[in-house]
């Protein structure tokens, strides 16, 4: 079985490597588009599916193969927060998360073939995250590191921002960008050996 991660995310690559999966990476060329009026779980599953299907169409090989697409967003007060466009938007996002709880959703799509049989599975995970209160100075200092600018909700739980995390409820790796334990369980249900 050939596994292809439909992402160039160093965080997702690291997470998949943790469980011993051998895989290739191929970034989706599809522009991320989904209706923001969808429920958060449906929204991230749609984006993950689009990525997996785009890479599957471009991968150029047959036989047993599995494409894994994923997408992560932060949801606060019912609003979906993707990656900030700039420091100002990052400040707005982090201010809205300060001293409060929010949800992180990651959608995962698995597409491919095993023994000539089509495989298609999509799911999402939700993790609750609570921040300690952050001062404007705290937020600006964090933005100055550049870390928030390529992350959903303008923060990475695994980096400098961990100093402001009060607690989480659910899968930590889901917040980093890939609920790998759930992915492994779904592959087990499909009788796919991911320990290659």
PDB file of C-alpha atoms in Angstrom:
ATOM      1  CA  UNK A   1       0.000   0.000   0.000  1.00  0.00           C
ATOM      2  CA  UNK A   2       1.349   3.433  -0.949  1.00  0.00           C
ATOM      3  CA  UNK A   3       0.308   6.261   1.346  1.00  0.00           C
ATOM      4  CA  UNK A   4       0.282   9.845   0.125  1.00  0.00           C
ATOM      5  CA  UNK A   5      -0.248  12.799   2.448  1.00  0.00           C
ATOM      6  CA  UNK A   6      -2.040  15.524   0.517  1.00  0.00           C
ATOM      7  CA  UNK A   7      -0.107  18.248   2.318  1.00  0.00           C
ATOM      8  CA  UNK A   8       3.319  19.838   2.691  1.00  0.00           C
ATOM      9  CA  UNK A   9       2.594  20.741   6.326  1.00  0.00           C
ATOM     10  CA  UNK A  10       5.657  19.923   8.430  1.00  0.00           C
ATOM     11  CA  UNK A  11       3.375  19.358  11.418  1.00  0.00           C
ATOM     12  CA  UNK A  12       1.205  16.767   9.644  1.00  0.00           C
ATOM     13  CA  UNK A  13       4.306  15.043   8.262  1.00  0.00           C
ATOM     14  CA  UNK A  14       5.780  14.821  11.762  1.00  0.00           C
ATOM     15  CA  UNK A  15       2.546  13.445  13.238  1.00  0.00           C
ATOM     16  CA  UNK A  16       2.238  10.698  10.609  1.00  0.00           C
ATOM     17  CA  UNK A  17       5.889   9.791  11.129  1.00  0.00           C
ATOM     18  CA  UNK A  18       5.259   9.379  14.876  1.00  0.00           C
ATOM     19  CA  UNK A  19       3.141   6.268  14.271  1.00  0.00           C
ATOM     20  CA  UNK A  20       5.687   4.756  11.886  1.00  0.00           C
ATOM     21  CA  UNK A  21       3.741   5.234   8.672  1.00  0.00           C
ATOM     22  CA  UNK A  22       5.874   5.537   5.546  1.00  0.00           C
ATOM     23  CA  UNK A  23       4.357   8.000   3.107  1.00  0.00           C
ATOM     24  CA  UNK A  24       4.986  10.425   0.293  1.00  0.00           C
ATOM     25  CA  UNK A  25       3.811  14.037   0.215  1.00  0.00           C
ATOM     26  CA  UNK A  26       2.023  15.771  -2.607  1.00  0.00           C
ATOM     27  CA  UNK A  27       0.452  19.158  -2.094  1.00  0.00           C
ATOM     28  CA  UNK A  28      -3.020  19.808  -3.444  1.00  0.00           C
ATOM     29  CA  UNK A  29      -3.214  22.331  -6.273  1.00  0.00           C
ATOM     30  CA  UNK A  30      -6.880  22.935  -5.504  1.00  0.00           C
ATOM     31  CA  UNK A  31      -7.773  26.355  -4.142  1.00  0.00           C
ATOM     32  CA  UNK A  32      -9.405  25.941  -0.732  1.00  0.00           C
ATOM     33  CA  UNK A  33     -13.091  26.696  -1.139  1.00  0.00           C
ATOM     34  CA  UNK A  34     -16.030  25.660   0.962  1.00  0.00           C
ATOM     35  CA  UNK A  35     -19.260  27.289   2.039  1.00  0.00           C
ATOM     36  CA  UNK A  36     -18.656  28.908   5.443  1.00  0.00           C
ATOM     37  CA  UNK A  37     -22.340  28.489   6.247  1.00  0.00           C
ATOM     38  CA  UNK A  38     -21.684  24.748   6.651  1.00  0.00           C
ATOM     39  CA  UNK A  39     -21.355  23.373  10.165  1.00  0.00           C
ATOM     40  CA  UNK A  40     -17.659  23.356  11.189  1.00  0.00           C
ATOM     41  CA  UNK A  41     -17.313  19.568  10.942  1.00  0.00           C
ATOM     42  CA  UNK A  42     -18.887  19.533   7.472  1.00  0.00           C
ATOM     43  CA  UNK A  43     -16.705  22.481   6.441  1.00  0.00           C
ATOM     44  CA  UNK A  44     -13.382  20.808   7.323  1.00  0.00           C
ATOM     45  CA  UNK A  45     -14.493  17.485   5.827  1.00  0.00           C
ATOM     46  CA  UNK A  46     -15.302  19.261   2.544  1.00  0.00           C
ATOM     47  CA  UNK A  47     -11.871  20.929   2.444  1.00  0.00           C
ATOM     48  CA  UNK A  48     -10.100  17.664   3.335  1.00  0.00           C
ATOM     49  CA  UNK A  49     -12.065  15.803   0.655  1.00  0.00           C
ATOM     50  CA  UNK A  50     -11.207  18.401  -1.989  1.00  0.00           C
ATOM     51  CA  UNK A  51      -7.494  18.087  -1.143  1.00  0.00           C
ATOM     52  CA  UNK A  52      -7.512  14.268  -1.203  1.00  0.00           C
ATOM     53  CA  UNK A  53      -9.458  14.085  -4.474  1.00  0.00           C
ATOM     54  CA  UNK A  54      -7.235  16.671  -6.154  1.00  0.00           C
ATOM     55  CA  UNK A  55      -4.050  14.822  -5.188  1.00  0.00           C
ATOM     56  CA  UNK A  56      -5.587  11.476  -6.134  1.00  0.00           C
ATOM     57  CA  UNK A  57      -6.300  12.873  -9.601  1.00  0.00           C
ATOM     58  CA  UNK A  58      -2.737  14.170  -9.928  1.00  0.00           C
ATOM     59  CA  UNK A  59      -0.729  11.363  -8.307  1.00  0.00           C
ATOM     60  CA  UNK A  60      -0.144   9.452 -11.542  1.00  0.00           C
ATOM     61  CA  UNK A  61       0.077   5.897 -10.232  1.00  0.00           C
ATOM     62  CA  UNK A  62      -2.257   2.935 -10.009  1.00  0.00           C
ATOM     63  CA  UNK A  63      -2.506  -0.040  -7.695  1.00  0.00           C
ATOM     64  CA  UNK A  64      -2.996  -0.031  -3.929  1.00  0.00           C
ATOM     65  CA  UNK A  65      -2.777   3.567  -2.819  1.00  0.00           C
ATOM     66  CA  UNK A  66      -4.315   5.762  -0.174  1.00  0.00           C
ATOM     67  CA  UNK A  67      -4.451   9.538  -0.243  1.00  0.00           C
ATOM     68  CA  UNK A  68      -4.870  11.314   3.114  1.00  0.00           C
ATOM     69  CA  UNK A  69      -6.199  14.883   3.075  1.00  0.00           C
ATOM     70  CA  UNK A  70      -6.707  17.044   6.156  1.00  0.00           C
ATOM     71  CA  UNK A  71      -7.787  20.551   7.039  1.00  0.00           C
ATOM     72  CA  UNK A  72      -7.957  22.328  10.409  1.00  0.00           C
ATOM     73  CA  UNK A  73      -9.913  25.372  11.587  1.00  0.00           C
ATOM     74  CA  UNK A  74     -10.560  27.114  14.873  1.00  0.00           C
ATOM     75  CA  UNK A  75     -14.156  27.956  15.786  1.00  0.00           C
ATOM     76  CA  UNK A  76     -15.032  30.669  18.296  1.00  0.00           C
ATOM     77  CA  UNK A  77     -18.553  31.987  18.878  1.00  0.00           C
ATOM     78  CA  UNK A  78     -19.706  30.012  15.853  1.00  0.00           C
ATOM     79  CA  UNK A  79     -17.195  31.798  13.609  1.00  0.00           C
ATOM     80  CA  UNK A  80     -14.695  29.789  11.566  1.00  0.00           C
ATOM     81  CA  UNK A  81     -11.166  31.140  11.903  1.00  0.00           C
ATOM     82  CA  UNK A  82      -8.697  30.059   9.239  1.00  0.00           C
ATOM     83  CA  UNK A  83      -5.179  31.383   8.785  1.00  0.00           C
ATOM     84  CA  UNK A  84      -4.826  35.133   9.371  1.00  0.00           C
ATOM     85  CA  UNK A  85      -4.020  37.290   6.351  1.00  0.00           C
ATOM     86  CA  UNK A  86      -1.662  39.512   8.349  1.00  0.00           C
ATOM     87  CA  UNK A  87      -0.581  40.592  11.828  1.00  0.00           C
ATOM     88  CA  UNK A  88      -3.646  42.764  12.336  1.00  0.00           C
ATOM     89  CA  UNK A  89      -6.010  39.885  11.651  1.00  0.00           C
ATOM     90  CA  UNK A  90      -3.877  37.628  13.873  1.00  0.00           C
ATOM     91  CA  UNK A  91      -4.246  40.176  16.695  1.00  0.00           C
ATOM     92  CA  UNK A  92      -8.041  40.213  16.263  1.00  0.00           C
ATOM     93  CA  UNK A  93      -8.219  36.420  16.327  1.00  0.00           C
ATOM     94  CA  UNK A  94      -5.970  36.003  19.363  1.00  0.00           C
ATOM     95  CA  UNK A  95      -7.843  38.743  21.242  1.00  0.00           C
ATOM     96  CA  UNK A  96     -11.100  36.875  20.633  1.00  0.00           C
ATOM     97  CA  UNK A  97      -9.568  33.639  22.027  1.00  0.00           C
ATOM     98  CA  UNK A  98      -7.917  35.225  25.071  1.00  0.00           C
ATOM     99  CA  UNK A  99      -9.291  33.990  28.407  1.00  0.00           C
ATOM    100  CA  UNK A 100     -11.867  31.764  26.723  1.00  0.00           C
ATOM    101  CA  UNK A 101     -12.562  28.318  25.337  1.00  0.00           C
ATOM    102  CA  UNK A 102     -12.957  27.497  21.668  1.00  0.00           C
ATOM    103  CA  UNK A 103     -13.064  24.441  19.412  1.00  0.00           C
ATOM    104  CA  UNK A 104     -10.516  23.120  16.947  1.00  0.00           C
ATOM    105  CA  UNK A 105     -11.879  20.970  14.128  1.00  0.00           C
ATOM    106  CA  UNK A 106      -9.807  18.831  11.789  1.00  0.00           C
ATOM    107  CA  UNK A 107     -11.427  17.068   8.869  1.00  0.00           C
ATOM    108  CA  UNK A 108      -9.714  14.017   7.391  1.00  0.00           C
ATOM    109  CA  UNK A 109     -10.473  12.368   4.046  1.00  0.00           C
ATOM    110  CA  UNK A 110      -9.062   9.016   2.933  1.00  0.00           C
ATOM    111  CA  UNK A 111      -9.356   8.150  -0.768  1.00  0.00           C
ATOM    112  CA  UNK A 112      -7.867   5.365  -2.839  1.00  0.00           C
ATOM    113  CA  UNK A 113      -7.915   1.693  -3.777  1.00  0.00           C
ATOM    114  CA  UNK A 114      -7.062  -1.585  -2.076  1.00  0.00           C
ATOM    115  CA  UNK A 115      -7.097  -4.792  -4.137  1.00  0.00           C
ATOM    116  CA  UNK A 116      -9.066  -2.952  -6.825  1.00  0.00           C
ATOM    117  CA  UNK A 117     -11.784  -1.871  -4.387  1.00  0.00           C
ATOM    118  CA  UNK A 118     -12.568   1.832  -3.996  1.00  0.00           C
ATOM    119  CA  UNK A 119     -11.926   3.272  -0.528  1.00  0.00           C
ATOM    120  CA  UNK A 120     -13.536   6.485   0.652  1.00  0.00           C
ATOM    121  CA  UNK A 121     -13.795   7.563   4.285  1.00  0.00           C
ATOM    122  CA  UNK A 122     -14.257  11.058   5.728  1.00  0.00           C
ATOM    123  CA  UNK A 123     -14.488  12.143   9.361  1.00  0.00           C
ATOM    124  CA  UNK A 124     -13.697  15.020  11.693  1.00  0.00           C
ATOM    125  CA  UNK A 125     -12.470  15.457  15.242  1.00  0.00           C
ATOM    126  CA  UNK A 126     -13.243  18.313  17.626  1.00  0.00           C
ATOM    127  CA  UNK A 127     -11.002  19.366  20.525  1.00  0.00           C
ATOM    128  CA  UNK A 128     -11.808  22.074  23.052  1.00  0.00           C
ATOM    129  CA  UNK A 129      -8.975  24.478  23.957  1.00  0.00           C
ATOM    130  CA  UNK A 130      -8.971  27.091  26.728  1.00  0.00           C
ATOM    131  CA  UNK A 131      -6.621  30.074  26.775  1.00  0.00           C
ATOM    132  CA  UNK A 132      -5.426  32.011  29.784  1.00  0.00           C
ATOM    133  CA  UNK A 133      -6.064  35.755  29.428  1.00  0.00           C
ATOM    134  CA  UNK A 134      -3.458  37.394  27.171  1.00  0.00           C
ATOM    135  CA  UNK A 135      -2.510  41.055  27.359  1.00  0.00           C
ATOM    136  CA  UNK A 136      -2.070  43.130  24.195  1.00  0.00           C
ATOM    137  CA  UNK A 137       1.662  42.957  24.882  1.00  0.00           C
ATOM    138  CA  UNK A 138       1.523  39.136  25.092  1.00  0.00           C
ATOM    139  CA  UNK A 139      -0.334  38.973  21.788  1.00  0.00           C
ATOM    140  CA  UNK A 140       1.978  41.416  20.005  1.00  0.00           C
ATOM    141  CA  UNK A 141       5.064  39.607  21.287  1.00  0.00           C
ATOM    142  CA  UNK A 142       3.695  36.326  19.972  1.00  0.00           C
ATOM    143  CA  UNK A 143       2.776  37.830  16.587  1.00  0.00           C
ATOM    144  CA  UNK A 144       6.324  39.213  16.313  1.00  0.00           C
ATOM    145  CA  UNK A 145       7.640  35.620  16.271  1.00  0.00           C
ATOM    146  CA  UNK A 146       5.835  35.087  12.938  1.00  0.00           C
ATOM    147  CA  UNK A 147       4.387  31.805  14.223  1.00  0.00           C
ATOM    148  CA  UNK A 148       0.683  32.786  14.031  1.00  0.00           C
ATOM    149  CA  UNK A 149       0.661  33.719  10.357  1.00  0.00           C
ATOM    150  CA  UNK A 150       0.459  30.206   8.880  1.00  0.00           C
ATOM    151  CA  UNK A 151      -1.842  28.648  11.455  1.00  0.00           C
ATOM    152  CA  UNK A 152      -5.607  28.363  11.809  1.00  0.00           C
ATOM    153  CA  UNK A 153      -6.860  30.672  14.532  1.00  0.00           C
ATOM    154  CA  UNK A 154      -3.455  32.422  14.540  1.00  0.00           C
ATOM    155  CA  UNK A 155      -1.762  30.056  16.967  1.00  0.00           C
ATOM    156  CA  UNK A 156       0.165  26.825  17.205  1.00  0.00           C
ATOM    157  CA  UNK A 157      -0.370  24.878  20.422  1.00  0.00           C
ATOM    158  CA  UNK A 158       2.986  23.098  20.008  1.00  0.00           C
ATOM    159  CA  UNK A 159       5.074  26.286  19.892  1.00  0.00           C
ATOM    160  CA  UNK A 160       5.604  29.475  21.882  1.00  0.00           C
ATOM    161  CA  UNK A 161       1.858  29.877  22.337  1.00  0.00           C
ATOM    162  CA  UNK A 162       1.733  26.852  24.669  1.00  0.00           C
ATOM    163  CA  UNK A 163       2.578  29.336  27.463  1.00  0.00           C
ATOM    164  CA  UNK A 164      -0.986  30.689  27.124  1.00  0.00           C
ATOM    165  CA  UNK A 165      -2.918  27.401  26.996  1.00  0.00           C
ATOM    166  CA  UNK A 166      -4.883  26.681  30.175  1.00  0.00           C
ATOM    167  CA  UNK A 167      -6.111  23.273  29.095  1.00  0.00           C
ATOM    168  CA  UNK A 168      -7.525  21.065  26.389  1.00  0.00           C
ATOM    169  CA  UNK A 169     -10.319  18.519  26.227  1.00  0.00           C
ATOM    170  CA  UNK A 170      -9.794  15.930  23.508  1.00  0.00           C
ATOM    171  CA  UNK A 171      -7.019  14.991  21.110  1.00  0.00           C
ATOM    172  CA  UNK A 172      -3.921  17.218  21.397  1.00  0.00           C
ATOM    173  CA  UNK A 173      -2.604  16.156  17.972  1.00  0.00           C
ATOM    174  CA  UNK A 174      -5.923  17.182  16.461  1.00  0.00           C
ATOM    175  CA  UNK A 175      -5.075  20.751  17.491  1.00  0.00           C
ATOM    176  CA  UNK A 176      -1.595  20.414  15.976  1.00  0.00           C
ATOM    177  CA  UNK A 177      -3.234  19.403  12.688  1.00  0.00           C
ATOM    178  CA  UNK A 178      -3.983  15.678  12.405  1.00  0.00           C
ATOM    179  CA  UNK A 179      -5.981  13.363  14.714  1.00  0.00           C
ATOM    180  CA  UNK A 180      -3.665  10.463  13.955  1.00  0.00           C
ATOM    181  CA  UNK A 181      -5.089   8.014  16.502  1.00  0.00           C
ATOM    182  CA  UNK A 182      -8.562   8.381  14.953  1.00  0.00           C
ATOM    183  CA  UNK A 183      -7.010   8.023  11.483  1.00  0.00           C
ATOM    184  CA  UNK A 184      -5.294   4.776  12.524  1.00  0.00           C
ATOM    185  CA  UNK A 185      -8.554   3.420  13.988  1.00  0.00           C
ATOM    186  CA  UNK A 186     -10.411   4.246  10.741  1.00  0.00           C
ATOM    187  CA  UNK A 187      -7.705   2.478   8.711  1.00  0.00           C
ATOM    188  CA  UNK A 188      -7.982  -0.527  11.031  1.00  0.00           C
ATOM    189  CA  UNK A 189     -11.738  -0.671  10.306  1.00  0.00           C
ATOM    190  CA  UNK A 190     -10.880  -0.747   6.593  1.00  0.00           C
ATOM    191  CA  UNK A 191      -8.375  -3.595   7.191  1.00  0.00           C
ATOM    192  CA  UNK A 192      -5.541  -1.401   5.982  1.00  0.00           C
ATOM    193  CA  UNK A 193      -2.159  -2.000   7.603  1.00  0.00           C
ATOM    194  CA  UNK A 194      -0.646   1.434   8.213  1.00  0.00           C
ATOM    195  CA  UNK A 195       2.377   0.025  10.074  1.00  0.00           C
ATOM    196  CA  UNK A 196       4.569  -0.390   7.004  1.00  0.00           C
TER     197      UNK A 196
END
